[in-house]
PDB file of C-alpha atoms and ligand atoms in Angstrom:
ATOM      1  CA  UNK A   1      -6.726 -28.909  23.952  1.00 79.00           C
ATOM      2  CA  UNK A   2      -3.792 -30.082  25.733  1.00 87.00           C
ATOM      3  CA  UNK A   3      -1.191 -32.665  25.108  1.00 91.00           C
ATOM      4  CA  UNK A   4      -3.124 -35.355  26.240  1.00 98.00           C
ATOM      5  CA  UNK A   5      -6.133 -34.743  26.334  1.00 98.00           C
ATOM      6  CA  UNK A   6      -9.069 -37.679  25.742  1.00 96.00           C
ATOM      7  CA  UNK A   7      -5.636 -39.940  26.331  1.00 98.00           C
ATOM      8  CA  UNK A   8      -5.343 -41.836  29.731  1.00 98.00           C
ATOM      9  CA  UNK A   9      -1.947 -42.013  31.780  1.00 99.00           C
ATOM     10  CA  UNK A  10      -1.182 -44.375  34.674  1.00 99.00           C
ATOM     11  CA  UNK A  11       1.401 -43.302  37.349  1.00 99.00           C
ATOM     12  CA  UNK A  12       2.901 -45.827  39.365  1.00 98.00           C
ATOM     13  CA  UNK A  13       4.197 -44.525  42.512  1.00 98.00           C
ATOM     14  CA  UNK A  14       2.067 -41.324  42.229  1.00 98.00           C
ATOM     15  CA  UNK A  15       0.435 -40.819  45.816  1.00 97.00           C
ATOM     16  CA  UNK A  16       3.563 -39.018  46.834  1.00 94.00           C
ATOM     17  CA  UNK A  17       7.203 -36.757  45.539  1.00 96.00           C
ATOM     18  CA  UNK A  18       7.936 -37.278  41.939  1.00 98.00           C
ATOM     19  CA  UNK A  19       4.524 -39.470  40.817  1.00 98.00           C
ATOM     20  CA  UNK A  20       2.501 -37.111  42.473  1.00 98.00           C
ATOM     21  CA  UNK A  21       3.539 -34.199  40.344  1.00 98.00           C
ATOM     22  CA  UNK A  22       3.699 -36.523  37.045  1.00 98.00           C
ATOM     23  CA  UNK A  23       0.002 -37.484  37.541  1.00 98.00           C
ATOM     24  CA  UNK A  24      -0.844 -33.594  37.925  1.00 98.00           C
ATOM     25  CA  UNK A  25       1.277 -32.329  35.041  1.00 98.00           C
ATOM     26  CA  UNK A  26      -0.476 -35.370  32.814  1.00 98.00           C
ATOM     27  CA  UNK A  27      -4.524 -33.756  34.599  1.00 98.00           C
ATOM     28  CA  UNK A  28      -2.849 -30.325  33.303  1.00 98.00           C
ATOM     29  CA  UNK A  29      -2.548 -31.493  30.001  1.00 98.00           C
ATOM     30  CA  UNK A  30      -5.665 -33.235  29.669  1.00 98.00           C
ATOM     31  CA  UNK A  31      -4.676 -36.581  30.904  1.00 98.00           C
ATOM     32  CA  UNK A  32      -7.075 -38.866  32.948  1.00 98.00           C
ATOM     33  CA  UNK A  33      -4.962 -40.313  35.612  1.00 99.00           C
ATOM     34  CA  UNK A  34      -4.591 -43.768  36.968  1.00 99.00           C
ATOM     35  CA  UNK A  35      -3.015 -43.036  40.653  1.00 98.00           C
ATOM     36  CA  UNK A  36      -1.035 -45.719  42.207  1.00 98.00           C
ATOM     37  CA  UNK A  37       0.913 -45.979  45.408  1.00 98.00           C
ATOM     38  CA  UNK A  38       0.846 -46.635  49.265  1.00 97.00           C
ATOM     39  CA  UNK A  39      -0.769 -43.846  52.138  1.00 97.00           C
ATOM     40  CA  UNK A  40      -3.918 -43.328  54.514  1.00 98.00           C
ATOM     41  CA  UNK A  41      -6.895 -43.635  52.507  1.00 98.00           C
ATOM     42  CA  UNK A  42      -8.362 -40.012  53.140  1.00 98.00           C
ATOM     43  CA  UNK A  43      -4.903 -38.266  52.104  1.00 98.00           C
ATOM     44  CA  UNK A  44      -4.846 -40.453  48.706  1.00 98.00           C
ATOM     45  CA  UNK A  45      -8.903 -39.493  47.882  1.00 98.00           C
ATOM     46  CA  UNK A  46      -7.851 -35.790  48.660  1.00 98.00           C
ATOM     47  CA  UNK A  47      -4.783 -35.937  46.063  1.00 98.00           C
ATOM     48  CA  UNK A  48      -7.441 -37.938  43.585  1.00 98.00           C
ATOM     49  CA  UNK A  49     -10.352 -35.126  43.928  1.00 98.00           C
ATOM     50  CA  UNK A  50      -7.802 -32.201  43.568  1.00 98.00           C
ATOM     51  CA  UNK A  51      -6.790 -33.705  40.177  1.00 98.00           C
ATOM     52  CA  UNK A  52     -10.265 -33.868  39.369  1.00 98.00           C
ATOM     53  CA  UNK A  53     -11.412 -30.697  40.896  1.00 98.00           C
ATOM     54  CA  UNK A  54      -8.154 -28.789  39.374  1.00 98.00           C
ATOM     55  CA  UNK A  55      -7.870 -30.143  36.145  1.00 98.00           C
ATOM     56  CA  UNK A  56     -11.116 -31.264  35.253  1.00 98.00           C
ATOM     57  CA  UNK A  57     -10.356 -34.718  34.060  1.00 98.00           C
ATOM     58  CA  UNK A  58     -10.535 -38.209  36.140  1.00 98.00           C
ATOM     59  CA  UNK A  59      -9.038 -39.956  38.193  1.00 98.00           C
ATOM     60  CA  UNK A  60      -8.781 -43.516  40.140  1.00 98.00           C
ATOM     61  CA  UNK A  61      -7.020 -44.723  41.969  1.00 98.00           C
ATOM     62  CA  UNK A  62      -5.336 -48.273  42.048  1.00 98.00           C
ATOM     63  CA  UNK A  63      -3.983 -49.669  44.968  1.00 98.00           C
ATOM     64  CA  UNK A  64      -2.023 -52.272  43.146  1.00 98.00           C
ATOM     65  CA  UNK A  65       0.933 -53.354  45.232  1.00 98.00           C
ATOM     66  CA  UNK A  66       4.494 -52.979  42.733  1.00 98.00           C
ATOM     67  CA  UNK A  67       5.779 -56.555  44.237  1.00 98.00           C
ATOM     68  CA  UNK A  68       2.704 -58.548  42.884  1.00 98.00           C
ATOM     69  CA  UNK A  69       2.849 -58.843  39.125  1.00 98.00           C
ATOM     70  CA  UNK A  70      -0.943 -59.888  39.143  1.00 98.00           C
ATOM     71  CA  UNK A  71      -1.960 -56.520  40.910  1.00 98.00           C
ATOM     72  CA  UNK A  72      -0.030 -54.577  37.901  1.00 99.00           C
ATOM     73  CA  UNK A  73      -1.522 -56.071  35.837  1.00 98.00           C
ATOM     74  CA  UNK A  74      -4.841 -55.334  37.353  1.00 98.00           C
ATOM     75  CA  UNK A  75      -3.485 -51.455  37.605  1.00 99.00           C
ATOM     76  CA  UNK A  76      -3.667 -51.449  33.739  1.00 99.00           C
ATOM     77  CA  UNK A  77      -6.797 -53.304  32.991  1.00 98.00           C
ATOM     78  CA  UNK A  78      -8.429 -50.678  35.292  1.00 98.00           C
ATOM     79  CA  UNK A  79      -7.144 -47.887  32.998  1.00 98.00           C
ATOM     80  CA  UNK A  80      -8.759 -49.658  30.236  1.00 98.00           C
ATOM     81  CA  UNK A  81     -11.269 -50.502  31.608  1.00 98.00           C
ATOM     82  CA  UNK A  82     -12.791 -47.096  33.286  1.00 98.00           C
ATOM     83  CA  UNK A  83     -11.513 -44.936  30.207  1.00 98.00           C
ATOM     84  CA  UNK A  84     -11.429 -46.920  27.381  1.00 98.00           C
ATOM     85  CA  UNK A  85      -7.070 -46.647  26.752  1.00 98.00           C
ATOM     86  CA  UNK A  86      -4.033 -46.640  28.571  1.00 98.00           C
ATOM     87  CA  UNK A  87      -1.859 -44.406  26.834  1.00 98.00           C
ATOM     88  CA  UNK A  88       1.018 -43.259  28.706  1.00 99.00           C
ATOM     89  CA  UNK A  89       2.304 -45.836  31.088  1.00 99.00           C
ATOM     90  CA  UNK A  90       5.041 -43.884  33.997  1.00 99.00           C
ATOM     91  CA  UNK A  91       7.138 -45.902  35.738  1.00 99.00           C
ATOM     92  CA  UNK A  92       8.031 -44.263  39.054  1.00 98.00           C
ATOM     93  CA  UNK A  93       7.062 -45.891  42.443  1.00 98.00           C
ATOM     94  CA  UNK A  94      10.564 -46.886  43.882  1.00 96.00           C
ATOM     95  CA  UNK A  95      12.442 -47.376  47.477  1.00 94.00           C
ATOM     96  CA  UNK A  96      15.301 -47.224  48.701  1.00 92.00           C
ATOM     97  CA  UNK A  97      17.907 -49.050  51.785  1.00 91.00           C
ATOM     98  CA  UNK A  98      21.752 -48.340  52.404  1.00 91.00           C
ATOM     99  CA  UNK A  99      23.273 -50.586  53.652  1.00 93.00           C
ATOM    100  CA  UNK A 100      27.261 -52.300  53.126  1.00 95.00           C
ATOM    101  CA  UNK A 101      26.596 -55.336  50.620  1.00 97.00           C
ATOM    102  CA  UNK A 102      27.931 -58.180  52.680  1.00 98.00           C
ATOM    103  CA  UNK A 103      25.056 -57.033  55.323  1.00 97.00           C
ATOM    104  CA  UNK A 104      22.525 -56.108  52.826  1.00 97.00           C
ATOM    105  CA  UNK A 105      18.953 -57.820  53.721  1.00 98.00           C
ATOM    106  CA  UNK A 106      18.287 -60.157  51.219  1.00 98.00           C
ATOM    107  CA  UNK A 107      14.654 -58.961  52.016  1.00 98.00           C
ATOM    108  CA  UNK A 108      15.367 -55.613  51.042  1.00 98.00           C
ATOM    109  CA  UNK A 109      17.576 -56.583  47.768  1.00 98.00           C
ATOM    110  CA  UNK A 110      14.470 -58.290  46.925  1.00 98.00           C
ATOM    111  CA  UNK A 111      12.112 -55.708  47.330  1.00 98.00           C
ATOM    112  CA  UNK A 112      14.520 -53.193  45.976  1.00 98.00           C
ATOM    113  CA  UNK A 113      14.506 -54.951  42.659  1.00 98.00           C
ATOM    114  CA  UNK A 114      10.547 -55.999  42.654  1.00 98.00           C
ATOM    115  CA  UNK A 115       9.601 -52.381  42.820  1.00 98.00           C
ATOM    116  CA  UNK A 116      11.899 -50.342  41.505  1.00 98.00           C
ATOM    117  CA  UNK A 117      12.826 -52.582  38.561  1.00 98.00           C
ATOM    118  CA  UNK A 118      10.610 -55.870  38.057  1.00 99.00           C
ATOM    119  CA  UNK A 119       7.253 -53.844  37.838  1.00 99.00           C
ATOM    120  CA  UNK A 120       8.319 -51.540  35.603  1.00 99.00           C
ATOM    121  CA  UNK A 121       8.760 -54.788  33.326  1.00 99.00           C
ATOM    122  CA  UNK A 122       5.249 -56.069  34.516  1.00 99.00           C
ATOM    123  CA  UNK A 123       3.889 -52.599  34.023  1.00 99.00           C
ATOM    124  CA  UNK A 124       4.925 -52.487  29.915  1.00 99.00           C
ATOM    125  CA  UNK A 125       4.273 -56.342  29.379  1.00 98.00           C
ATOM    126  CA  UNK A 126       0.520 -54.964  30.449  1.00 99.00           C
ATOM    127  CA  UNK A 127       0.289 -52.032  28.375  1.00 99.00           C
ATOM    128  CA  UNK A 128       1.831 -52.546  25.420  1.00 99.00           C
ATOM    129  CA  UNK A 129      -0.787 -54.829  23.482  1.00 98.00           C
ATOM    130  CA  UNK A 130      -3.215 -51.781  24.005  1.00 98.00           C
ATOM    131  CA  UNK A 131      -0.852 -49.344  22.958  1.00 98.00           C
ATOM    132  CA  UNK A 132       0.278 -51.361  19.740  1.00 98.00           C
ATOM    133  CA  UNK A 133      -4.045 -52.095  18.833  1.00 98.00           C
ATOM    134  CA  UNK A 134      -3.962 -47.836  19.484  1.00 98.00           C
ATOM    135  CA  UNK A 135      -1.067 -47.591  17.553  1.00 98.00           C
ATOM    136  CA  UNK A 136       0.392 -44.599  19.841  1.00 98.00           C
ATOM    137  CA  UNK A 137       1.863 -44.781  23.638  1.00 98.00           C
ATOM    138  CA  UNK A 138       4.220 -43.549  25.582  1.00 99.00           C
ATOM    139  CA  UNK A 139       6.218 -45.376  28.494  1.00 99.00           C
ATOM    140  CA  UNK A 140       8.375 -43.414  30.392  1.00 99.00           C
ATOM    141  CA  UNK A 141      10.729 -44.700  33.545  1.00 99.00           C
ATOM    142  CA  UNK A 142      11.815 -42.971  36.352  1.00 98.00           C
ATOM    143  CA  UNK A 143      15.531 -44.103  36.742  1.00 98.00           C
ATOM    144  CA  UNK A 144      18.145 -41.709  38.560  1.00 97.00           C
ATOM    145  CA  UNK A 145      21.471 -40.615  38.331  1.00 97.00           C
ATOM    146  CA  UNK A 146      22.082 -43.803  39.873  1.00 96.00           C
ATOM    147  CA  UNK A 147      20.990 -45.635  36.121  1.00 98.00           C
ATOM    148  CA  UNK A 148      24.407 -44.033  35.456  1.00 98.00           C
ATOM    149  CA  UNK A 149      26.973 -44.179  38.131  1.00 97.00           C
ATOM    150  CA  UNK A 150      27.316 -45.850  41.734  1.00 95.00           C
ATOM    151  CA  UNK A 151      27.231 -44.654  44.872  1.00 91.00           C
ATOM    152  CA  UNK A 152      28.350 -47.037  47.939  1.00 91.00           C
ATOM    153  CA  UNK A 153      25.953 -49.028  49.801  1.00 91.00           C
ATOM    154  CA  UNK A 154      23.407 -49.076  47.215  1.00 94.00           C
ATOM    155  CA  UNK A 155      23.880 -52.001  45.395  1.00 97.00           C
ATOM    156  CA  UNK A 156      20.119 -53.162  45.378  1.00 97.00           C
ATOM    157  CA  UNK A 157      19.155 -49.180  44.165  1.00 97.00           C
ATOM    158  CA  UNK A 158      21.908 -48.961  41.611  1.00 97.00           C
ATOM    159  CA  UNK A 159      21.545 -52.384  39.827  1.00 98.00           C
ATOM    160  CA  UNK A 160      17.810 -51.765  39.668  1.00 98.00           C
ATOM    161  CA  UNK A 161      18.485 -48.517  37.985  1.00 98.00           C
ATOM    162  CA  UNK A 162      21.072 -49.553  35.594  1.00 98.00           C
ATOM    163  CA  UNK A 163      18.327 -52.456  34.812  1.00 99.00           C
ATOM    164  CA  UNK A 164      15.756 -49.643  34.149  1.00 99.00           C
ATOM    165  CA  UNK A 165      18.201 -48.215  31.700  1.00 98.00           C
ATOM    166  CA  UNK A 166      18.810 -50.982  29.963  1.00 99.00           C
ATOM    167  CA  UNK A 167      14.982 -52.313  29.858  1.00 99.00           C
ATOM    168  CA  UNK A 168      14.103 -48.625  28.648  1.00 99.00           C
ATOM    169  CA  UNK A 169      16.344 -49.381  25.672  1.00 99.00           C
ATOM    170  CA  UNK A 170      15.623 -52.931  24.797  1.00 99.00           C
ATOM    171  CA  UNK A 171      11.270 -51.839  25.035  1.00 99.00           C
ATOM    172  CA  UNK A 172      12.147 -48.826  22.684  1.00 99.00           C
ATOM    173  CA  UNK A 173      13.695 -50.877  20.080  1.00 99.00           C
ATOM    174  CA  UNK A 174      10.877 -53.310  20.177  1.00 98.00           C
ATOM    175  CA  UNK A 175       7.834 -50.729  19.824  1.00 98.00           C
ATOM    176  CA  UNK A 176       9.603 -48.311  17.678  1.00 98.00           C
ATOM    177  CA  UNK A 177       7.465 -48.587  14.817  1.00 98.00           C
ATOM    178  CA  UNK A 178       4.064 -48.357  16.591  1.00 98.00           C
ATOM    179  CA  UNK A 179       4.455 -45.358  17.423  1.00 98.00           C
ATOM    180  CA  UNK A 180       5.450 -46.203  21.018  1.00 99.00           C
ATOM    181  CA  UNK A 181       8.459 -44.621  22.407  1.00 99.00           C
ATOM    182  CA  UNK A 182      10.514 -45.723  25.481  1.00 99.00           C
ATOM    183  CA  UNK A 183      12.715 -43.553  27.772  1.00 99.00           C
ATOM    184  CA  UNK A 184      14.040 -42.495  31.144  1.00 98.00           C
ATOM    185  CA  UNK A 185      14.637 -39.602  32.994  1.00 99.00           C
ATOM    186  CA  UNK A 186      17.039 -39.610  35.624  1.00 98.00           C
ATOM    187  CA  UNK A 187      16.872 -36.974  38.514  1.00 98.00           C
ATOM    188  CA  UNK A 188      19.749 -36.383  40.506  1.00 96.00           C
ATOM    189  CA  UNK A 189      18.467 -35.466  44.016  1.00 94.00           C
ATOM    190  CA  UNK A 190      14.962 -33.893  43.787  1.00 96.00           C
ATOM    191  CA  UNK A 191      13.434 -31.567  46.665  1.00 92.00           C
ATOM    192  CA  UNK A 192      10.529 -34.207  47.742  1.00 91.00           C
ATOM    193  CA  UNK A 193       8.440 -34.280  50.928  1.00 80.00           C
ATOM    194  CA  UNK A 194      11.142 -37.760  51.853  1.00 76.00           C
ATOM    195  CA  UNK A 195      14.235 -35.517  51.610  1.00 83.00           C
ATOM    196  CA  UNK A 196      12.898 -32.286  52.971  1.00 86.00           C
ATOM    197  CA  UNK A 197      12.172 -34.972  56.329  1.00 82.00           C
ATOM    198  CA  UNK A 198      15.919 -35.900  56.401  1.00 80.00           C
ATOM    199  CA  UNK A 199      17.084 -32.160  57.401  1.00 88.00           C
ATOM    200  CA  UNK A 200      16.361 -31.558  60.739  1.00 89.00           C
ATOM    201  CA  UNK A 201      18.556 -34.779  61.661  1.00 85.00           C
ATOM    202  CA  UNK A 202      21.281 -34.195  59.888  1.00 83.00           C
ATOM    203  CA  UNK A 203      21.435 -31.172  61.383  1.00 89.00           C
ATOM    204  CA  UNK A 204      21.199 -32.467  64.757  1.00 89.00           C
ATOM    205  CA  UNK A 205      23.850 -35.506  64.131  1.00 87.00           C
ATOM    206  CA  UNK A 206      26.404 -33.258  62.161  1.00 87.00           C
ATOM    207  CA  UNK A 207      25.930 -30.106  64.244  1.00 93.00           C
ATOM    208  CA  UNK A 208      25.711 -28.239  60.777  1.00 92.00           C
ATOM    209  CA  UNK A 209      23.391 -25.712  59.439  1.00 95.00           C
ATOM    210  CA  UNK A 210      20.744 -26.137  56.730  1.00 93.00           C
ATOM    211  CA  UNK A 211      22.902 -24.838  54.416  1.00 91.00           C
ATOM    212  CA  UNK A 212      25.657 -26.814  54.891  1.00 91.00           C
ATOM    213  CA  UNK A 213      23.649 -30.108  54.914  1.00 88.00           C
ATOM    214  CA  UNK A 214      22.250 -29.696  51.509  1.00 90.00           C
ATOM    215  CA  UNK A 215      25.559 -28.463  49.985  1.00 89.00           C
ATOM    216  CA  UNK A 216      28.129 -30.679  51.548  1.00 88.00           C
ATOM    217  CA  UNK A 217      26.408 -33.474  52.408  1.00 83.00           C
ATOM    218  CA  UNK A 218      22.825 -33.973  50.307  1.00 85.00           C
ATOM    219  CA  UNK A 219      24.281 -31.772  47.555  1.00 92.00           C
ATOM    220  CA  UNK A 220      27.716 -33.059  47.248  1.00 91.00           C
ATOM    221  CA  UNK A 221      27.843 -34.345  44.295  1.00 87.00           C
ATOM    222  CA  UNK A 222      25.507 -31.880  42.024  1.00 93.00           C
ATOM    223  CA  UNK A 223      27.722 -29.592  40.590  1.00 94.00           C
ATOM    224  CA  UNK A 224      24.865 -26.704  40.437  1.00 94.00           C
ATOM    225  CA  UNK A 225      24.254 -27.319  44.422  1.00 92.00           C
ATOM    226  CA  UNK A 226      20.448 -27.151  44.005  1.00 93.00           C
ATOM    227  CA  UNK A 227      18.144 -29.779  43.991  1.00 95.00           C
ATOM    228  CA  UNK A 228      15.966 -30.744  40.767  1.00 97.00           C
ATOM    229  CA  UNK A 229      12.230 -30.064  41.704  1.00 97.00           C
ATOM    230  CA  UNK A 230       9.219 -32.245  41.191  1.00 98.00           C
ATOM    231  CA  UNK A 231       7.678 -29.980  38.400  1.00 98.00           C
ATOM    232  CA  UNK A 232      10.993 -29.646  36.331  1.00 98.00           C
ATOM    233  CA  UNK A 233      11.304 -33.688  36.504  1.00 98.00           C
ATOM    234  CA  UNK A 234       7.209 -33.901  35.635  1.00 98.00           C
ATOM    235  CA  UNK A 235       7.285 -31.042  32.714  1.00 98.00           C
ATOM    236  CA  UNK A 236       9.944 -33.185  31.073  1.00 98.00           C
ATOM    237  CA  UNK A 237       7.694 -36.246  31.125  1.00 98.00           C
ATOM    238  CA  UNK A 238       4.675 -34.025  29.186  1.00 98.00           C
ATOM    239  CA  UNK A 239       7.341 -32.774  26.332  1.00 98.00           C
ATOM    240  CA  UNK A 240       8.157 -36.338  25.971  1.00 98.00           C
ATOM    241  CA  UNK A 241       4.427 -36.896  25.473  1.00 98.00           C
ATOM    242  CA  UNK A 242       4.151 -34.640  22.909  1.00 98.00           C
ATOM    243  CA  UNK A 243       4.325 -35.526  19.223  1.00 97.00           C
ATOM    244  CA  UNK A 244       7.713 -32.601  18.965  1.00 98.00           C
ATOM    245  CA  UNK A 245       9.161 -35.798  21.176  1.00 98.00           C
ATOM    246  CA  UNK A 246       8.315 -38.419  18.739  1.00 98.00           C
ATOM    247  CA  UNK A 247      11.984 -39.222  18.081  1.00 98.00           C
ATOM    248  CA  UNK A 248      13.305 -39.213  21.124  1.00 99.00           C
ATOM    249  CA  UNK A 249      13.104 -43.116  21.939  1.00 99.00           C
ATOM    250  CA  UNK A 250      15.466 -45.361  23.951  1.00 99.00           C
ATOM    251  CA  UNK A 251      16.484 -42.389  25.839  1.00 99.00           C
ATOM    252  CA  UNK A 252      18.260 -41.590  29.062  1.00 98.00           C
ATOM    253  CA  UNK A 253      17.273 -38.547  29.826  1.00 98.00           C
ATOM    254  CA  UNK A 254      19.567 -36.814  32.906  1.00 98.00           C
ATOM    255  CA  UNK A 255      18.419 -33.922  35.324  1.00 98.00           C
ATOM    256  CA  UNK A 256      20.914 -34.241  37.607  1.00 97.00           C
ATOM    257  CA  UNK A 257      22.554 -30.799  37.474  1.00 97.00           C
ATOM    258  CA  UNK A 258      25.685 -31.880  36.239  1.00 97.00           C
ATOM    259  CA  UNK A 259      26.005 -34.892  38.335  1.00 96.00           C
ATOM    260  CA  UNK A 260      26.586 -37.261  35.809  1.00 97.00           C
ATOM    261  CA  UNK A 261      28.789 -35.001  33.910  1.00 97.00           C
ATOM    262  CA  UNK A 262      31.596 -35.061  36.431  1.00 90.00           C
TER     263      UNK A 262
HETATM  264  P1  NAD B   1       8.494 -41.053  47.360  1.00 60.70           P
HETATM  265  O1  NAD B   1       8.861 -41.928  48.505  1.00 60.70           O
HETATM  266  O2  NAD B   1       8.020 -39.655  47.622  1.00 60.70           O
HETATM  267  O3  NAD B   1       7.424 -41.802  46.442  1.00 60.70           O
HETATM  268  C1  NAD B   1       7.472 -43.175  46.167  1.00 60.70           C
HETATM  269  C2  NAD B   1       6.116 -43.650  45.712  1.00 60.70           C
HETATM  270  O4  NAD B   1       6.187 -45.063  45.481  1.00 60.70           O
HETATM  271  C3  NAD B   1       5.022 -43.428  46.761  1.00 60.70           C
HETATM  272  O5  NAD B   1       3.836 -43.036  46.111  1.00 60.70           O
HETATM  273  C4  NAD B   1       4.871 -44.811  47.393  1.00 60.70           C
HETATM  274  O6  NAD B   1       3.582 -45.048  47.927  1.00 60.70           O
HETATM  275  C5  NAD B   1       5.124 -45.679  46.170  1.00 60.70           C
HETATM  276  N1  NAD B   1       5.454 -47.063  46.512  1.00 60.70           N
HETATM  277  C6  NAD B   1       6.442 -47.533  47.309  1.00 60.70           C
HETATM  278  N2  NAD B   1       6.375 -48.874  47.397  1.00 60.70           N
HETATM  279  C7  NAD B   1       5.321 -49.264  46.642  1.00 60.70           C
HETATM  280  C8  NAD B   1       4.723 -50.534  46.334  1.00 60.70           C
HETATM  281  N3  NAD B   1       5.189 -51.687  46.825  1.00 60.70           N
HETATM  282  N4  NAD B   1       3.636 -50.531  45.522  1.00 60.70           N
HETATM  283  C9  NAD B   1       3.120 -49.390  45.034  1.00 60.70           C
HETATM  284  N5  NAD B   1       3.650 -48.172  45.287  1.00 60.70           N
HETATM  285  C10 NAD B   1       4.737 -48.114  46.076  1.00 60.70           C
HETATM  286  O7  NAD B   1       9.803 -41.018  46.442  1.00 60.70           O
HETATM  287  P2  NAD B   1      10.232 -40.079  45.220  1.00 60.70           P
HETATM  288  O8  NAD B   1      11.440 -39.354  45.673  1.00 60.70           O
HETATM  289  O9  NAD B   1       9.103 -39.318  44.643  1.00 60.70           O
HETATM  290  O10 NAD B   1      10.708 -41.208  44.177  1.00 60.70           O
HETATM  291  C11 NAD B   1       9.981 -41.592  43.031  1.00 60.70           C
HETATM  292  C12 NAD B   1      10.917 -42.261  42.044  1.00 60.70           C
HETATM  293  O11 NAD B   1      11.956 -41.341  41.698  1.00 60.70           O
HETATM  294  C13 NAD B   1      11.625 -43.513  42.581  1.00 60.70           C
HETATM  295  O12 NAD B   1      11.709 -44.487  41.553  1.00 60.70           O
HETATM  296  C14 NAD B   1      13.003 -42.997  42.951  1.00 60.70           C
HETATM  297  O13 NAD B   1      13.966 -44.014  42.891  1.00 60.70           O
HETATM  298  C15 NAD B   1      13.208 -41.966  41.856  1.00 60.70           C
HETATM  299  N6  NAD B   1      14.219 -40.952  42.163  1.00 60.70           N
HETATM  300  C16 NAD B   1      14.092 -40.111  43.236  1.00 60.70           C
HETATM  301  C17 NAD B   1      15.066 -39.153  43.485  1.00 60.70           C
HETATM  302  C18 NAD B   1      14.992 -38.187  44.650  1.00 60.70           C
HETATM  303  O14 NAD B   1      15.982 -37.513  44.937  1.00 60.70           O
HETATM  304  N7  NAD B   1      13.866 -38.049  45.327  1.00 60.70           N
HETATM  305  C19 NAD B   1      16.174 -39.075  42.627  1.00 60.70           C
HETATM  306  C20 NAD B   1      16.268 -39.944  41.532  1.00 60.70           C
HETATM  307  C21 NAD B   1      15.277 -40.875  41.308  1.00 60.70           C
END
């Protein structure tokens, strides 16, 4: 029996990076998976039959788009719906644009806060009435480093992550005695498919080595000059489904090697 098994998670944000490996460390421990997220159809049915095939639970996907509130909503009643619960509810699809504020797209500030921080809000206000009627749930939010401190040029990424902080806390208060608990992790930068992309050209641009990209320029500001990996962030997210987690609630949980310490 694992952690979760015969419970039902749903994993916004999980055709790709960080959701991708939450949704498989969930299947691991006996989860049935709601997938979420954007891609070509045929690589998004090959992610949903590997869970299946490698874990020997379900999965579905939903193709519920994080700006429309109606589609979350939609996200959750399919959980229900095809396996009876929605248990774990995670938090994760998110974007991201640099850009100085005065030039910022409204566009993007818009969509920066719709998906990385309003449908996290949607996402709970869906699943909590079945989690309260269960009397057990878990919601857990990807945030980042930047729930904590700023960077420049990211004023649509950082105010949506300091929201998620602060919506992590205000949700865990609320539920705390149903048996519900609340928290965030935030990563610091985490080896994903999007980052891995981003080396080459830097390279190029900067006339540096690999090495020297990720230390003095992706790497900069994490102290242990490696990058957080998917599985670390995703293992954390099972412990905090476990009942040994029960009392961790309202959390900000930081995996940022030493980032946020500085
Ligand atoms: P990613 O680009 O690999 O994955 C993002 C996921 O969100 C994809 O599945 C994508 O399809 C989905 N998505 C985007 N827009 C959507 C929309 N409108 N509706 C539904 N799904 C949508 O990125 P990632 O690095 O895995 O990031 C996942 C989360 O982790 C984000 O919230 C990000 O802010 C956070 N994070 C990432 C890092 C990092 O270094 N990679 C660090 C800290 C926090």
């Amino acid at each position: 029996m694992g952690t979760l098994t015969g419970k039902t998670a749903v994993v916004t944000g999980s055709t790709s990076g960080i959701g991708l490996a939450y949704a498989r460390a969930m299947a691991k421990a006996g989860a049935n998976i709601v997938l979420n997220g954007m891609g070509k159809p045929e690589d998004i049915e090959k992610e949903r039959a590997a869970i299946e095939a490698d874990f020997k639970v379900k999965a579905v996907h939903s193709p519920a788009d994080m700006t429309k509130p109606a589609e979350i909503a939609a996200m959750v009643a399919l959980g229900e719906t095809t396996f009876g619960s929605v248990d774990v509810l995670v938090n994760n699809a998110g974007i991201q644009y640099v850009a100085p504020v005065e030039e910022f797209p409204i566009e993007k500030w818009d969509a920066i806060i719709a998906i990385n921080l309003s449908s996290a809000f949607h996402g709970i206000r869906a699943a909590v009435p079945g989690m309260k009627k269960r009397g057990w749930g878990r919601i857990i939010n990807t945030a980042s480093a930047h729930s904590l401190v700023a960077s420049p040029f990211k004023s649509a990424y950082v105010s949506a992550k300091h929201g998620i902080a602060g919506l992590t806390k205000t949700v865990a208060l609320e539920v705390a005695t149903h048996k519900i608990t609340c928290n965030c992790i935030s990563p610091g930068y985490v080896w994903t498919p999007l980052v891995e992309k981003q080396i080459p050209d830097t390279m190029k641009t900067r006339n540096m080595t690999k090495e020297q990209v990720i230390n003095d320029v992706m790497l900069d500001a994490q102290p242990t000059k490696q990058f957080v990996t998917v599985e670390q962030v995703a293992a954390l997210a099972v412990f905090l489904c476990s009942d040994d987690a029960s009392q961790i609630t309202g959390a900000n949980l930081s995996m940022d090697g030493g980032w946020t310490a500085a």
